[in-house]
Amino acid sequence: MHVAPVGGTAVQDYVALAEIELCGELIIAASAAHEERLSLQSIDEVLRVAEERDASASRR
């Protein structure tokens, strides 16, 4: 068995970490919805779709 050294050489995948965080936020939102389905608008809010769209537009 190979274990990564403790000296801080582990590589972090920031995209994967961000995806995991967003999935967690979706799970929390779905749990809070109590038996109701999340609307597409609610999902977009949780995933901050509008914020990303605005940020992308301002970079152009």
mmCIF file of the C-alpha atoms, coordinates in Angstrom:
data_MODEL
# 
_entry.id   MODEL 
# 
loop_
_atom_site.group_PDB 
_atom_site.id 
_atom_site.type_symbol 
_atom_site.label_atom_id 
_atom_site.label_alt_id 
_atom_site.label_comp_id 
_atom_site.label_asym_id 
_atom_site.label_entity_id 
_atom_site.label_seq_id 
_atom_site.pdbx_PDB_ins_code 
_atom_site.Cartn_x 
_atom_site.Cartn_y 
_atom_site.Cartn_z 
_atom_site.occupancy 
_atom_site.B_iso_or_equiv 
_atom_site.pdbx_formal_charge 
_atom_site.auth_seq_id 
_atom_site.auth_comp_id 
_atom_site.auth_asym_id 
_atom_site.auth_atom_id 
_atom_site.pdbx_PDB_model_num 
ATOM 1  C CA . MET A 1 1  ? 0.000   0.000  0.000   1.00 0.00 ? 1  MET A CA 1 
ATOM 2  C CA . HIS A 1 2  ? 1.341   3.422  -0.969  1.00 0.00 ? 2  HIS A CA 1 
ATOM 3  C CA . VAL A 1 3  ? 0.491   6.419  1.211   1.00 0.00 ? 3  VAL A CA 1 
ATOM 4  C CA . ALA A 1 4  ? 1.180   10.014 0.178   1.00 0.00 ? 4  ALA A CA 1 
ATOM 5  C CA . PRO A 1 5  ? 3.876   11.685 2.241   1.00 0.00 ? 5  PRO A CA 1 
ATOM 6  C CA . VAL A 1 6  ? 2.788   14.121 4.929   1.00 0.00 ? 6  VAL A CA 1 
ATOM 7  C CA . GLY A 1 7  ? 5.107   16.856 3.689   1.00 0.00 ? 7  GLY A CA 1 
ATOM 8  C CA . GLY A 1 8  ? 2.438   18.713 1.701   1.00 0.00 ? 8  GLY A CA 1 
ATOM 9  C CA . THR A 1 9  ? 3.080   17.119 -1.680  1.00 0.00 ? 9  THR A CA 1 
ATOM 10 C CA . ALA A 1 10 ? -0.555  16.186 -2.237  1.00 0.00 ? 10 ALA A CA 1 
ATOM 11 C CA . VAL A 1 11 ? -2.075  17.680 -5.382  1.00 0.00 ? 11 VAL A CA 1 
ATOM 12 C CA . GLN A 1 12 ? -5.446  19.363 -5.052  1.00 0.00 ? 12 GLN A CA 1 
ATOM 13 C CA . ASP A 1 13 ? -7.906  19.331 -7.909  1.00 0.00 ? 13 ASP A CA 1 
ATOM 14 C CA . TYR A 1 14 ? -9.690  22.642 -7.435  1.00 0.00 ? 14 TYR A CA 1 
ATOM 15 C CA . VAL A 1 15 ? -12.282 21.924 -10.123 1.00 0.00 ? 15 VAL A CA 1 
ATOM 16 C CA . ALA A 1 16 ? -13.231 18.639 -8.455  1.00 0.00 ? 16 ALA A CA 1 
ATOM 17 C CA . LEU A 1 17 ? -13.389 20.334 -5.050  1.00 0.00 ? 17 LEU A CA 1 
ATOM 18 C CA . ALA A 1 18 ? -15.667 23.055 -6.458  1.00 0.00 ? 18 ALA A CA 1 
ATOM 19 C CA . GLU A 1 19 ? -17.940 20.426 -8.040  1.00 0.00 ? 19 GLU A CA 1 
ATOM 20 C CA . ILE A 1 20 ? -18.146 18.533 -4.754  1.00 0.00 ? 20 ILE A CA 1 
ATOM 21 C CA . GLU A 1 21 ? -19.033 21.750 -2.926  1.00 0.00 ? 21 GLU A CA 1 
ATOM 22 C CA . LEU A 1 22 ? -21.788 22.556 -5.434  1.00 0.00 ? 22 LEU A CA 1 
ATOM 23 C CA . CYS A 1 23 ? -23.183 19.020 -5.180  1.00 0.00 ? 23 CYS A CA 1 
ATOM 24 C CA . GLY A 1 24 ? -23.289 19.396 -1.421  1.00 0.00 ? 24 GLY A CA 1 
ATOM 25 C CA . GLU A 1 25 ? -25.139 22.690 -1.734  1.00 0.00 ? 25 GLU A CA 1 
ATOM 26 C CA . LEU A 1 26 ? -27.669 21.063 -4.080  1.00 0.00 ? 26 LEU A CA 1 
ATOM 27 C CA . ILE A 1 27 ? -28.211 18.217 -1.621  1.00 0.00 ? 27 ILE A CA 1 
ATOM 28 C CA . ILE A 1 28 ? -28.799 20.690 1.207   1.00 0.00 ? 28 ILE A CA 1 
ATOM 29 C CA . ALA A 1 29 ? -31.244 22.712 -0.919  1.00 0.00 ? 29 ALA A CA 1 
ATOM 30 C CA . ALA A 1 30 ? -33.101 19.564 -1.969  1.00 0.00 ? 30 ALA A CA 1 
ATOM 31 C CA . SER A 1 31 ? -33.327 18.415 1.650   1.00 0.00 ? 31 SER A CA 1 
ATOM 32 C CA . ALA A 1 32 ? -34.708 21.792 2.695   1.00 0.00 ? 32 ALA A CA 1 
ATOM 33 C CA . ALA A 1 33 ? -37.350 21.637 -0.058  1.00 0.00 ? 33 ALA A CA 1 
ATOM 34 C CA . HIS A 1 34 ? -39.314 18.976 1.895   1.00 0.00 ? 34 HIS A CA 1 
ATOM 35 C CA . GLU A 1 35 ? -40.852 16.584 -0.609  1.00 0.00 ? 35 GLU A CA 1 
ATOM 36 C CA . GLU A 1 36 ? -41.015 19.291 -3.299  1.00 0.00 ? 36 GLU A CA 1 
ATOM 37 C CA . ARG A 1 37 ? -38.855 19.269 -6.375  1.00 0.00 ? 37 ARG A CA 1 
ATOM 38 C CA . LEU A 1 38 ? -36.430 22.131 -6.813  1.00 0.00 ? 38 LEU A CA 1 
ATOM 39 C CA . SER A 1 39 ? -37.403 24.408 -9.670  1.00 0.00 ? 39 SER A CA 1 
ATOM 40 C CA . LEU A 1 40 ? -34.866 25.082 -12.394 1.00 0.00 ? 40 LEU A CA 1 
ATOM 41 C CA . GLN A 1 41 ? -34.624 28.639 -11.073 1.00 0.00 ? 41 GLN A CA 1 
ATOM 42 C CA . SER A 1 42 ? -33.848 27.336 -7.569  1.00 0.00 ? 42 SER A CA 1 
ATOM 43 C CA . ILE A 1 43 ? -31.170 25.030 -8.944  1.00 0.00 ? 43 ILE A CA 1 
ATOM 44 C CA . ASP A 1 44 ? -29.635 27.909 -10.898 1.00 0.00 ? 44 ASP A CA 1 
ATOM 45 C CA . GLU A 1 45 ? -29.591 30.013 -7.712  1.00 0.00 ? 45 GLU A CA 1 
ATOM 46 C CA . VAL A 1 46 ? -27.880 27.256 -5.733  1.00 0.00 ? 46 VAL A CA 1 
ATOM 47 C CA . LEU A 1 47 ? -25.315 26.738 -8.487  1.00 0.00 ? 47 LEU A CA 1 
ATOM 48 C CA . ARG A 1 48 ? -24.866 30.522 -8.881  1.00 0.00 ? 48 ARG A CA 1 
ATOM 49 C CA . VAL A 1 49 ? -25.468 30.270 -12.634 1.00 0.00 ? 49 VAL A CA 1 
ATOM 50 C CA . ALA A 1 50 ? -26.424 33.943 -13.033 1.00 0.00 ? 50 ALA A CA 1 
ATOM 51 C CA . GLU A 1 51 ? -23.319 35.076 -11.131 1.00 0.00 ? 51 GLU A CA 1 
ATOM 52 C CA . GLU A 1 52 ? -21.072 33.003 -13.379 1.00 0.00 ? 52 GLU A CA 1 
ATOM 53 C CA . ARG A 1 53 ? -22.883 34.211 -16.489 1.00 0.00 ? 53 ARG A CA 1 
ATOM 54 C CA . ASP A 1 54 ? -22.408 37.848 -15.381 1.00 0.00 ? 54 ASP A CA 1 
ATOM 55 C CA . ALA A 1 55 ? -18.743 37.245 -14.580 1.00 0.00 ? 55 ALA A CA 1 
ATOM 56 C CA . SER A 1 56 ? -18.174 35.643 -17.983 1.00 0.00 ? 56 SER A CA 1 
ATOM 57 C CA . ALA A 1 57 ? -19.878 38.540 -19.752 1.00 0.00 ? 57 ALA A CA 1 
ATOM 58 C CA . SER A 1 58 ? -17.787 41.121 -17.911 1.00 0.00 ? 58 SER A CA 1 
ATOM 59 C CA . ARG A 1 59 ? -14.541 39.344 -18.916 1.00 0.00 ? 59 ARG A CA 1 
ATOM 60 C CA . ARG A 1 60 ? -15.299 39.800 -22.612 1.00 0.00 ? 60 ARG A CA 1 
# 
